[in-house]
Coordinates of C-alpha atoms and ligand atoms in Angstrom, one line a residue:
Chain N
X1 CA 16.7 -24.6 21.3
X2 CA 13.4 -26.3 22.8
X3 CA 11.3 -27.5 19.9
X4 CA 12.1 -28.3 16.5
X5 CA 9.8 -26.6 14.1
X6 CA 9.5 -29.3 11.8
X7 CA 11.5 -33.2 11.2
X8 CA 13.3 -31.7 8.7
X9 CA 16.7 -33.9 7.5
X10 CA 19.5 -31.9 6.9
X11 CA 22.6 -32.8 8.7
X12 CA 22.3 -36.1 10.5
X13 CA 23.3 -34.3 13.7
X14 CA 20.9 -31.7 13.2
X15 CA 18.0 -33.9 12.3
X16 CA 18.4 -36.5 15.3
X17 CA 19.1 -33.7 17.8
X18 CA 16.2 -32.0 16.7
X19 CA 18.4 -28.9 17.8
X20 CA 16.4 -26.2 15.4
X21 CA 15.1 -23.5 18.1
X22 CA 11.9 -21.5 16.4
X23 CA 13.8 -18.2 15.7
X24 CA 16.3 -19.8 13.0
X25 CA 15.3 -20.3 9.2
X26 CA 15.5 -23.9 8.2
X27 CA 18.5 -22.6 5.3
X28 CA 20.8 -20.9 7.5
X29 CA 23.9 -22.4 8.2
X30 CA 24.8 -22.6 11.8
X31 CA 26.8 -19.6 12.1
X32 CA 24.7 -16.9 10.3
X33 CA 22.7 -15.0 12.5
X34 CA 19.8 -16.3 13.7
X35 CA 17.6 -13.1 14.7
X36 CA 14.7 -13.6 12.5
X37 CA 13.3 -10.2 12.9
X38 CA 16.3 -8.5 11.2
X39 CA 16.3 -11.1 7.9
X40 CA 13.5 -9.8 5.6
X41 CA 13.0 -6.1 6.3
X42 CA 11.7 -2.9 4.6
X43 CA 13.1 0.4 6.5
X44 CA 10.6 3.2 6.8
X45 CA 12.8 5.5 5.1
X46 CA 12.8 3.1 2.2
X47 CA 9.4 2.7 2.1
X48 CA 8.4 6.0 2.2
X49 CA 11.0 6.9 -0.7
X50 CA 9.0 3.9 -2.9
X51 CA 5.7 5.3 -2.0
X52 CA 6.7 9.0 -3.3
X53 CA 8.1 7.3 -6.1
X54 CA 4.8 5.5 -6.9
X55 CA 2.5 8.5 -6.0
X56 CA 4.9 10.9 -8.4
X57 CA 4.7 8.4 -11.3
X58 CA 0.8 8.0 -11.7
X59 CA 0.9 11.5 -10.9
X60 CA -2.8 12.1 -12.6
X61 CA -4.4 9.2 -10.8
X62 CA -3.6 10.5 -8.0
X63 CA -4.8 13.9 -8.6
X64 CA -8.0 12.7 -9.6
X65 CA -8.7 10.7 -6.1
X66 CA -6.6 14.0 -4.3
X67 CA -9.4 15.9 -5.9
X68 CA -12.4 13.8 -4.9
X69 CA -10.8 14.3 -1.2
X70 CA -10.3 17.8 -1.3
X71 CA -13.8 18.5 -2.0
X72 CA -15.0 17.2 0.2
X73 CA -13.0 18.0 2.8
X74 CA -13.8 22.0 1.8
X75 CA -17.4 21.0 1.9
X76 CA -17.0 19.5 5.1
X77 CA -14.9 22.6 6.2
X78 CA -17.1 25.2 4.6
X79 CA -20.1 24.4 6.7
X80 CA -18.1 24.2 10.1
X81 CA -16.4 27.3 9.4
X82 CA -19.8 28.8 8.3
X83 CA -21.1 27.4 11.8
X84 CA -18.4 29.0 13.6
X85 CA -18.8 32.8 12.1
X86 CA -22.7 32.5 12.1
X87 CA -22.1 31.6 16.4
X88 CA -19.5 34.3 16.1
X89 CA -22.3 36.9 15.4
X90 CA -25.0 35.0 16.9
X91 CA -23.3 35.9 20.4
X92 CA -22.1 39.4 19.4
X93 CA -24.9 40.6 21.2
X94 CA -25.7 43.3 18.2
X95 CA -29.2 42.9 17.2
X96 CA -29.4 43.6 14.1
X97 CA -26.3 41.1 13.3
X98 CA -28.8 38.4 14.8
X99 CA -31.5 39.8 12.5
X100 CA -29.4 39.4 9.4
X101 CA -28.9 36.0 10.8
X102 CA -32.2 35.0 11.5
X103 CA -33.3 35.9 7.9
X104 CA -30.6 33.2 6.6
X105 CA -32.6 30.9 8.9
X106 CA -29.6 30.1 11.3
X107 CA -30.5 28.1 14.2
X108 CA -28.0 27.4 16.6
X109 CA -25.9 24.4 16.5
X110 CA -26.7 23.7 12.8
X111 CA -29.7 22.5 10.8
X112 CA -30.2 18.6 10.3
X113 CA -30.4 19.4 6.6
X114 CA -27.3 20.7 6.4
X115 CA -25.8 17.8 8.5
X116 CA -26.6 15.0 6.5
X117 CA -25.5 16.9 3.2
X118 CA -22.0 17.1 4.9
X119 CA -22.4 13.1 5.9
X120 CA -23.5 12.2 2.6
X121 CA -20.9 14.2 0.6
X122 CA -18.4 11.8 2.8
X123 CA -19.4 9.2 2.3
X124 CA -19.4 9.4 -1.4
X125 CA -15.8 11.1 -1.5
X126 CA -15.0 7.6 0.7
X127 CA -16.8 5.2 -1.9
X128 CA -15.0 7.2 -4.5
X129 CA -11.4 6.6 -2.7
X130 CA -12.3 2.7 -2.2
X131 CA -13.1 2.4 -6.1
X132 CA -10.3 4.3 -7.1
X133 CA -7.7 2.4 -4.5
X134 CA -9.1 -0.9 -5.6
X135 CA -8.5 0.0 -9.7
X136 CA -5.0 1.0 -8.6
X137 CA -4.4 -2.3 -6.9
X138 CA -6.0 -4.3 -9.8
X139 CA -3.3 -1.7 -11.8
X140 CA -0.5 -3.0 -9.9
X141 CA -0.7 -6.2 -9.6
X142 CA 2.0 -7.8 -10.8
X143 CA 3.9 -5.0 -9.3
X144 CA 2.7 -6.6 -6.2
X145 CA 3.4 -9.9 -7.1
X146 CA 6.6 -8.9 -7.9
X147 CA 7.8 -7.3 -4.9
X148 CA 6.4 -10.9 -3.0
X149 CA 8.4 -12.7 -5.6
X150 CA 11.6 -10.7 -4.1
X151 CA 10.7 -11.8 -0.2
X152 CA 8.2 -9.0 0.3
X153 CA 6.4 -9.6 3.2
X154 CA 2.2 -8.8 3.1
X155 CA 3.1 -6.2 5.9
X156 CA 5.4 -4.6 2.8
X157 CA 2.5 -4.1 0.6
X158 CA -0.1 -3.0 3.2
X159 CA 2.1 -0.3 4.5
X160 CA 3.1 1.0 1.3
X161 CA -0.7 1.4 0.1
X162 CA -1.4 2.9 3.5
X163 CA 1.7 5.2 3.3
X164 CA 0.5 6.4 -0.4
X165 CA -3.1 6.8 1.2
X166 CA -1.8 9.3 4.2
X167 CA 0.2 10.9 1.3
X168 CA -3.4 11.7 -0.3
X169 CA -4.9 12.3 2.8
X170 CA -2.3 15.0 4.1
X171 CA -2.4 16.8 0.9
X172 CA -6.2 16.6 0.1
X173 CA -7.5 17.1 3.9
X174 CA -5.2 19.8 4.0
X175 CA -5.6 21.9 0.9
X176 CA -9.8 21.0 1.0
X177 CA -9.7 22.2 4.8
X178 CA -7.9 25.4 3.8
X179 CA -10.4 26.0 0.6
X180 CA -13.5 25.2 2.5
X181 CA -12.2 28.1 5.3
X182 CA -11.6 30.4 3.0
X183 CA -14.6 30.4 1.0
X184 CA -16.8 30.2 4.2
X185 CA -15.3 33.3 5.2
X186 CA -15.7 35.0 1.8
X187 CA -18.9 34.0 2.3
X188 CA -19.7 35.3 5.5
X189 CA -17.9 38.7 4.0
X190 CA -20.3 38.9 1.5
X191 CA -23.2 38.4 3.5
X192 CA -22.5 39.8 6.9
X193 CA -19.3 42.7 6.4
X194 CA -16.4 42.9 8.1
X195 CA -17.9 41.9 10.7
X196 CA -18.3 38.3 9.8
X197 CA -14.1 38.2 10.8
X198 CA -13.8 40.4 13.3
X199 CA -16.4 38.5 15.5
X200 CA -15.0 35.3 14.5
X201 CA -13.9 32.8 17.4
X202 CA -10.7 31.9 16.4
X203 CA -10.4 29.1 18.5
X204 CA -13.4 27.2 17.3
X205 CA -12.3 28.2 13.7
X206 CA -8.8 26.5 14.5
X207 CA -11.1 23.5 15.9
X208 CA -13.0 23.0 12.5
X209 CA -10.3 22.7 10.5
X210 CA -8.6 20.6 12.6
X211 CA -11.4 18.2 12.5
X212 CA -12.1 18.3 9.1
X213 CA -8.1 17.6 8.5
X214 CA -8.1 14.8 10.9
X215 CA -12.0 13.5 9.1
X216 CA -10.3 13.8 5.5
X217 CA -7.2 12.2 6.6
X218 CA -9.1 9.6 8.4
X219 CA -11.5 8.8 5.5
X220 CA -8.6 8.4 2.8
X221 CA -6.9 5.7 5.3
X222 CA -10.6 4.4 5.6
X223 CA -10.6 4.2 1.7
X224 CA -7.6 2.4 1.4
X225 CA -8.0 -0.5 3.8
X226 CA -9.9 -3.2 2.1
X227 CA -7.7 -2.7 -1.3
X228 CA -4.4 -2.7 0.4
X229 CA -5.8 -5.6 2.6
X230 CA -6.5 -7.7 -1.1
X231 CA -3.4 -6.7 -2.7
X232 CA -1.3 -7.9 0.7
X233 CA -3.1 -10.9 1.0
X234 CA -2.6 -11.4 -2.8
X235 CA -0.2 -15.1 -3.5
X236 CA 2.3 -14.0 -5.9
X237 CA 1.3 -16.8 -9.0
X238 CA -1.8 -14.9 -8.7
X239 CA -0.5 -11.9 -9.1
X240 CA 2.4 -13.1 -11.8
X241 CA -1.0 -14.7 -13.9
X242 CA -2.6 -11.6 -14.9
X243 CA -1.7 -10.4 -18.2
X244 CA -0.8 -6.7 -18.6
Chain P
X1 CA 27.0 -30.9 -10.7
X2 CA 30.5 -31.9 -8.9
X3 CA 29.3 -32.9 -5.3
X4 CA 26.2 -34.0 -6.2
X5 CA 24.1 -32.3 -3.6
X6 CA 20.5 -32.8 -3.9
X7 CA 19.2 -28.7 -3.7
X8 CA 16.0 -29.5 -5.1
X9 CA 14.0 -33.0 -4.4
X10 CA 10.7 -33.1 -5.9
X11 CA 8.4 -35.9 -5.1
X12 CA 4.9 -37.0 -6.1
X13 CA 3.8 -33.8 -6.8
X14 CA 0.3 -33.2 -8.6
X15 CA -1.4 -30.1 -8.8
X16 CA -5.3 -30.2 -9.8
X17 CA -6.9 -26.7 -11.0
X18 CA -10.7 -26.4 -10.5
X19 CA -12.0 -24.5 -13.4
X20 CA -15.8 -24.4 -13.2
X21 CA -17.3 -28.4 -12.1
X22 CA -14.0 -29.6 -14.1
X23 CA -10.4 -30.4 -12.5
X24 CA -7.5 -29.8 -14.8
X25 CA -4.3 -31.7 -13.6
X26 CA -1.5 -30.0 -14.5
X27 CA 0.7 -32.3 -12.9
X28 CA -0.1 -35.3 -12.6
X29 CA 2.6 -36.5 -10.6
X30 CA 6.1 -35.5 -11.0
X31 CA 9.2 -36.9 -9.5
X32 CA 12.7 -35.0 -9.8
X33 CA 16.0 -34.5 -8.3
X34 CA 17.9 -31.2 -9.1
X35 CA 22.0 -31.3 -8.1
X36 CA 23.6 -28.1 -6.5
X37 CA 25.6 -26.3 -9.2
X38 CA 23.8 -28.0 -12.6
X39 CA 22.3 -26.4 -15.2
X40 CA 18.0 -27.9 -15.6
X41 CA 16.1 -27.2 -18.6
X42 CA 12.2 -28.2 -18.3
X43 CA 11.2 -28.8 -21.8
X44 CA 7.9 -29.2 -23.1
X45 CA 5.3 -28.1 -25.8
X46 CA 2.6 -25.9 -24.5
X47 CA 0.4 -26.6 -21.6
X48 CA 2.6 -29.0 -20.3
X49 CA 2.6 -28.0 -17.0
X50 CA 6.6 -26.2 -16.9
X51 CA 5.5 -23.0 -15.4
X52 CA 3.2 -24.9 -12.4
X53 CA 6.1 -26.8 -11.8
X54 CA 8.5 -23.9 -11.9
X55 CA 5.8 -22.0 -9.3
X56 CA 5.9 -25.2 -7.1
X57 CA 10.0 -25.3 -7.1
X58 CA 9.8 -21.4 -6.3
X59 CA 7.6 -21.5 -3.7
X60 CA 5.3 -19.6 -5.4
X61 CA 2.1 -22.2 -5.5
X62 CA 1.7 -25.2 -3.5
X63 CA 1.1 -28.5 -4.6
X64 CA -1.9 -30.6 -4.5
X65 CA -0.3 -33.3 -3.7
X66 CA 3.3 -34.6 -3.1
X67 CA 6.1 -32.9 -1.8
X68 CA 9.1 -30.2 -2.8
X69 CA 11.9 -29.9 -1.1
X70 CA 14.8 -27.4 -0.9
X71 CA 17.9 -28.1 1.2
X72 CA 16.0 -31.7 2.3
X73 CA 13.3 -28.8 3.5
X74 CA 9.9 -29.4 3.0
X75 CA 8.8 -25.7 1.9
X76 CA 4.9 -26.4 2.4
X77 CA 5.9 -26.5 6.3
X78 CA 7.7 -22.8 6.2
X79 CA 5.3 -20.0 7.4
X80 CA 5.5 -16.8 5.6
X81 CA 8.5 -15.3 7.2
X82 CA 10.1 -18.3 5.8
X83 CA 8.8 -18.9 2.7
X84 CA 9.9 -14.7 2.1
X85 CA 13.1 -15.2 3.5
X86 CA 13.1 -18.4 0.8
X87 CA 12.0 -15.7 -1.8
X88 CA 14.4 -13.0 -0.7
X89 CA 17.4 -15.1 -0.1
X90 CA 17.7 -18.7 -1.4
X91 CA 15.9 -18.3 -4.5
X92 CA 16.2 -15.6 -7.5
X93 CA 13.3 -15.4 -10.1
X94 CA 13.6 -14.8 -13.8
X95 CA 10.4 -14.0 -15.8
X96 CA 9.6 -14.5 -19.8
X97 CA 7.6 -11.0 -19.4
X98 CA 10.7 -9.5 -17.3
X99 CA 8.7 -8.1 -14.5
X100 CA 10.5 -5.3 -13.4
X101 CA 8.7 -2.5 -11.3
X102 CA 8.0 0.1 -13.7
X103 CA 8.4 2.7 -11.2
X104 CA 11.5 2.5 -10.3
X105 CA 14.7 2.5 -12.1
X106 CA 17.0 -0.9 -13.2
X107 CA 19.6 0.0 -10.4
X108 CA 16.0 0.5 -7.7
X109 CA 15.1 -2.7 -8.9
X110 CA 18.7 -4.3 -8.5
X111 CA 18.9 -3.1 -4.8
X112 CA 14.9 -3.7 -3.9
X113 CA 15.8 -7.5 -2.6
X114 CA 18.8 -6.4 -1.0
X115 CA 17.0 -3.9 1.0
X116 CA 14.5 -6.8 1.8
X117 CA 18.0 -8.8 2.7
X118 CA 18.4 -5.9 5.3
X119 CA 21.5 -4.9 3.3
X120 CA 23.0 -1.2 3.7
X121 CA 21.8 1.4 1.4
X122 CA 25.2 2.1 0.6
X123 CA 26.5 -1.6 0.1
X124 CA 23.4 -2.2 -1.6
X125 CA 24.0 0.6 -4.5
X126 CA 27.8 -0.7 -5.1
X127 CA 26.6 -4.0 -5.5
X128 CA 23.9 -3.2 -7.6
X129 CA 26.0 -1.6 -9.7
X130 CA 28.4 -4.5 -9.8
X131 CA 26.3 -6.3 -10.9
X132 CA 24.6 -4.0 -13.7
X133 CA 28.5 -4.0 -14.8
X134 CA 28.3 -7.9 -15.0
X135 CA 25.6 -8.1 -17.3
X136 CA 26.8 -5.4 -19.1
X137 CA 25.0 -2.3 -18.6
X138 CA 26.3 -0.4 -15.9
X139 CA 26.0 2.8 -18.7
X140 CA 22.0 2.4 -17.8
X141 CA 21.7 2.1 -14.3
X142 CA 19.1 5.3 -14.1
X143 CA 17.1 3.8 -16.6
X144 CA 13.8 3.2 -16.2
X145 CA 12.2 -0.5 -17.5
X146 CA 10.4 1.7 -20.2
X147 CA 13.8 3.1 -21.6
X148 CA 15.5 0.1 -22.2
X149 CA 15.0 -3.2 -24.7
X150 CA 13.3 -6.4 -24.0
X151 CA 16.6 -8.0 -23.9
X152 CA 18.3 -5.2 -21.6
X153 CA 15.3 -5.4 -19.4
X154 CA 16.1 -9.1 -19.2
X155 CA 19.5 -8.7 -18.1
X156 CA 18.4 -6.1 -15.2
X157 CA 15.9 -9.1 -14.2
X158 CA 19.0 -11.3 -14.1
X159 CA 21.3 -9.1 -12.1
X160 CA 18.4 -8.3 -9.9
X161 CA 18.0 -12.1 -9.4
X162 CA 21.6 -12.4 -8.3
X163 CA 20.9 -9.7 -5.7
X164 CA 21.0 -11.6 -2.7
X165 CA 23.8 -14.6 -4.3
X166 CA 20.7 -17.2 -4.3
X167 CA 21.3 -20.7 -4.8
X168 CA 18.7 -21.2 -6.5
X169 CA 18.1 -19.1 -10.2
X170 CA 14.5 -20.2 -11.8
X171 CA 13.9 -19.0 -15.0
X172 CA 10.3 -19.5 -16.7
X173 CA 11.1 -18.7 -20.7
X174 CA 13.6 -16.0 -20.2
X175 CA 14.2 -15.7 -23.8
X176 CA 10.3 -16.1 -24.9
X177 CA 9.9 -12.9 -25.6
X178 CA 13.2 -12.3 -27.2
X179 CA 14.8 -12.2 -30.2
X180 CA 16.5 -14.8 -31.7
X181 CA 20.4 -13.4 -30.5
X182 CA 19.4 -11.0 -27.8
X183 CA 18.1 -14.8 -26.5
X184 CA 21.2 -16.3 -27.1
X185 CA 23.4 -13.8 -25.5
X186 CA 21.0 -14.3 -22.3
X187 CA 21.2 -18.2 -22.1
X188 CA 25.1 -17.4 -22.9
X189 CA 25.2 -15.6 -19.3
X190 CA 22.7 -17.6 -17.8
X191 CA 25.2 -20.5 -18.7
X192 CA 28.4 -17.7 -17.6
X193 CA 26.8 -18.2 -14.3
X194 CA 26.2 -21.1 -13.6
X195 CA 29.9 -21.8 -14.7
X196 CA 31.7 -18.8 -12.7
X197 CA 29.8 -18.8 -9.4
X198 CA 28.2 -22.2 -9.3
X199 CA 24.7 -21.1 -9.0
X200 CA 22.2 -24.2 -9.9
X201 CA 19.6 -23.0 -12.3
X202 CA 16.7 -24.0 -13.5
X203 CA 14.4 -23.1 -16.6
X204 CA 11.4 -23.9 -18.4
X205 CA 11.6 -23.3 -21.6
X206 CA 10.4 -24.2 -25.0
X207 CA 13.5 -22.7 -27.0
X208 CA 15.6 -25.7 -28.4
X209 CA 18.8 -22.8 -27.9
X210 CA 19.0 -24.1 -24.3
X211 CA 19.5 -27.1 -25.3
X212 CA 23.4 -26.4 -25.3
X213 CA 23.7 -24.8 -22.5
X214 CA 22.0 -27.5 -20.0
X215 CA 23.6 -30.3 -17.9
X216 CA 20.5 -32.0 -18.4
X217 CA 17.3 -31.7 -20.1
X218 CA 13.5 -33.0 -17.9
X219 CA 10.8 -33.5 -20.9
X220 CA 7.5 -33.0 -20.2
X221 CA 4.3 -33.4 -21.7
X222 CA 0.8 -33.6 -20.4
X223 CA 1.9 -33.0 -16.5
X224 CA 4.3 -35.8 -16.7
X225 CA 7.8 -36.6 -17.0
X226 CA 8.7 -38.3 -20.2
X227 CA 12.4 -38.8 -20.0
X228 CA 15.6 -37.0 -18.1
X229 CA 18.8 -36.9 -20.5
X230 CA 22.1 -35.6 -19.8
X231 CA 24.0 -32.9 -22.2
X232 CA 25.9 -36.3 -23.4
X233 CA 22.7 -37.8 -24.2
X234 CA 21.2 -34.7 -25.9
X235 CA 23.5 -34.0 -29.4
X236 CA 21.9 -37.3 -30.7
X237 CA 18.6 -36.3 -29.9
X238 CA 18.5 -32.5 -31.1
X239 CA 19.7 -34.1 -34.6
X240 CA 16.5 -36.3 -34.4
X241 CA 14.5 -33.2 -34.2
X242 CA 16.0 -30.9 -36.3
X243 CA 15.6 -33.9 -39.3
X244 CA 12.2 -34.5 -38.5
Ligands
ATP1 N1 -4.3 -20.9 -12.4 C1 -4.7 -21.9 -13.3 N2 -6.0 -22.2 -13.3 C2 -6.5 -23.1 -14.2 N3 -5.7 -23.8 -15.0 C3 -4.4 -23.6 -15.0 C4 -3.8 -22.6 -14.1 N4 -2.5 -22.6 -14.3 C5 -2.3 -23.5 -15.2 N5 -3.4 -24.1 -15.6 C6 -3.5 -25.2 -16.6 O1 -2.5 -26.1 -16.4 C7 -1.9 -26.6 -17.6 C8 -0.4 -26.3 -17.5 O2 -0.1 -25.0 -17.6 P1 1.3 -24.3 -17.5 O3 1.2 -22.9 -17.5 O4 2.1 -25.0 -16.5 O5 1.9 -24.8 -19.0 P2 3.3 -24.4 -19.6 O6 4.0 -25.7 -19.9 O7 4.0 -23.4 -18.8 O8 2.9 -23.8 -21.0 P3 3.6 -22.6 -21.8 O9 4.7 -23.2 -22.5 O10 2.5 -22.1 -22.7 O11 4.0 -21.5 -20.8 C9 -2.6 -25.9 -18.7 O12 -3.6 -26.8 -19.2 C10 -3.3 -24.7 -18.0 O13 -4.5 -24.4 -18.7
MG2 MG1 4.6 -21.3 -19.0

């Protein structure tokens, strides 16, 4: 009850006391509860529910963006894993393993080449998720304006488009981590034997994929940001105007 | 109408566009009382500024110039936990293109502000479905927008309006893209409601239908008020237009 937000008139009593403390909406009536915190809300369960919801029904869309993050996710996980078996056999000690190597043209810790492949595939995959997040938001926006019109807040919208983006980015950092793996090994298999796997360092295996899961899930929350930032910030006439 | 409670106070309002070097005024100065309880038609051909007054009254864009005020509160000065809780709560919107979110079904779209509202899944359901019974189509609760007609959709956009028991029901052409009787059966239970639970609305309209239904009629041509009649007024009038 310190300052009055505003010399609003309501009540005479009210307006001359001034007695409107910040934490109590101009509307209520004096003995509704005045914690502001719990009077517009969206529980997490609920909006992860409406995320699946929205993810299942453009169910193509969001295979196609899926897609662009699994590959290149398994790129990014192919050459890690590849990395990891060519050290595997690098430090085997057998000689003619490091032979067979040397003819690839391994050299330790990666070519720079091979680096900046990886780095560009990335960043396309990421310029690919922004276009494809921003189309989605142009998509829903009435949706959007919607929701505001009901007493969304912008914190609503923005974590339901970042919710739907870790939804991608589990599944597409997850399978494309798992493809990459495999195929590096298969790889490996071909070109090395059996003992590509058995000289495989399982713990720097378990490394790359980890970091290409937490790189793939990282890049699809990157992808999202600016086009769940515009659709939060978006005023709901603006939204409304747009003609489907 | 009975008290005579000023809910909405509208005063000097102009609203300029900027489209290219040129300034459109779309209202070009507007001043208007609306009673607690009454039933307020905006008429007006085309162009005449109803729906930028309607987004002003709502909240939804914010005047050039002048001042709205709901409840004696100037809604410019509410920040936007206030002006959602305004959304969520006080007011309930009705749209001529429905605007239901696609993705969900009518009863999802029912409960979505009462979730807002902080309302109990559970509670939230019943009353949805009280509501779909009110307007008549509790058989389609697990309907998606898609599956039902224009005019059902309409009625789910009504029920989901009364979600929260707003004061406050704005209406911009709810029957515009209706048939001739599906529209009259809406205005019939817009005018049900205002009767049975005292809820004040307000609509913009160009269908001469809703003529019957209103307390008073605000006609408005060129961004300006030409004349306010009451219902008493308004037989007289209708037979003017009908003849000419
Ligand atoms: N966002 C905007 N930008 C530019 N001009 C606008 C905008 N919104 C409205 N206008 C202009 O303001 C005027 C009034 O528009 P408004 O939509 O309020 O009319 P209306 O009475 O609702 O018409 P209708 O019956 O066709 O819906 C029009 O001349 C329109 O071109
Ligand atoms: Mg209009």
């Amino acid at each position: 009850m310190v300052h009055g937000v505003e010399p609003w008139v309501e009540d005479t009593f009210l307006s001359t006391e001034q007695d409107m403390s910040k934490n109590r909406i101009p509307f209520q009536n004096q003995d509704e509860q005045p914690d502001i915190a719990a009077q517009v809300v969206l529980p997490f369960k609920k909006s992860f529910e409406i995320s699946l919801k929205s993810l299942k029904s453009r169910f193509l869309r969001n295979m196609v963006t899926v897609t662009s993050l699994i590959l290149a996710v398994s790129f990014l996980a192919y050459v890690l894993v590849g990395a990891d078996i060519s050290s595997g056999l690098y430090h085997s000690g057998d000689l003619d393993l490091i032979k067979a190597l040397e003819k690839t043209g391994y050299e330790p810790g990666g070519s720079a080449k091979e680096r900046w492949i990886v780095i560009l595939s990335l960043l396309v995959c990421t310029v690919g998720i922004i276009n494809a997040q921003l189309m989605a938001v142009t998509e829903r926006f009435r949706e959007i304006g919607t929701m505001k019109c009901l007493g969304a807040l912008d914190s609503f919208v923005l974590r339901l488009f970042l919710l739907e983006a870790s939804m991608q980015g589990t599944t597409g950092a997850l399978l494309g981590s798992i493809f990459g793996a495999i195929i590096a090994i298969l790889v490996g298999m071909l070109r090395f034997g059996l003992d590509a796997v058995t000289m495989l360092p399982l713990n720097e295996v378990g490394m790359s994929l980890f970091y290409s899961i937490g790189v793939g899930f990282g890049l699809s929350l990157l992808g999202v940001l600016y086009p769940a930032f515009i659709a939060a910030r978006m005023r709901p006439i603006e939204a409304m105007r747009t003609e489907e | 109408m009975a008290d005579q409670h000023t809910i909405v106070r509208v005063t000097g309002v102009k609203r300029n566009f900027k489209l290219g070097s040129t300034d459109v005024q779309a209202l070009k100065g507007v001043d208007l009382e609306i009673f607690a309880g009454e039933y307020l038609s905006i008429m007006g051909p085309s162009g005449s500024g109803k729906s930028t007054l309607f987004n002003m009254i709502g909240g939804l864009d914010k005047p050039t110039e002048g001042k709205v005020y709901i409840d004696e509160v100037d809604i410019a000065q509410l920040d936007a936990f206030e002006l959602a809780w305004l959304r969520n709560r006080k007011i309930g919107y009705i749209f001529q293109t429905f605007n239901l979110i696609q993705v969900m079904t009518a009863l999802e779209n029912i409960t979505l502000p009462m979730i807002f509202a902080g309302v109990h899944n559970d509670a939230a359901v019943a009353k949805g479905i009280e509501l779909l019974d009110l307007v008549g189509l509790h058989k389609r609760y697990n309907h998606k927008p898609q599956e039902l007609s224009g005019g059902q959709q309409q009625r789910v956009a009504i029920a989901r309006a009364l979600a929260n028991d707003p004061a406050i029901i704005l209406a911009d052409e709810p029957t515009g893209n209706l048939d001739l009787s599906t529209g009259e059966e809406i205005i019939k239970l817009m005018n049900d409601l205002s009767k049975e639970r005292g809820v004040t609305i307000i609509t913009a309209t160009h269908d001469y239908k809703m003529l019957n239904a209103s307390d008073r009629v605000v006609w408005i041509e060129d961004g300006l008020i030409k004349k306010i009649e009451h219902r008493d007024q308004l037989n007289i009038d209708v037979g003017c237009i009908s003849m000419a």
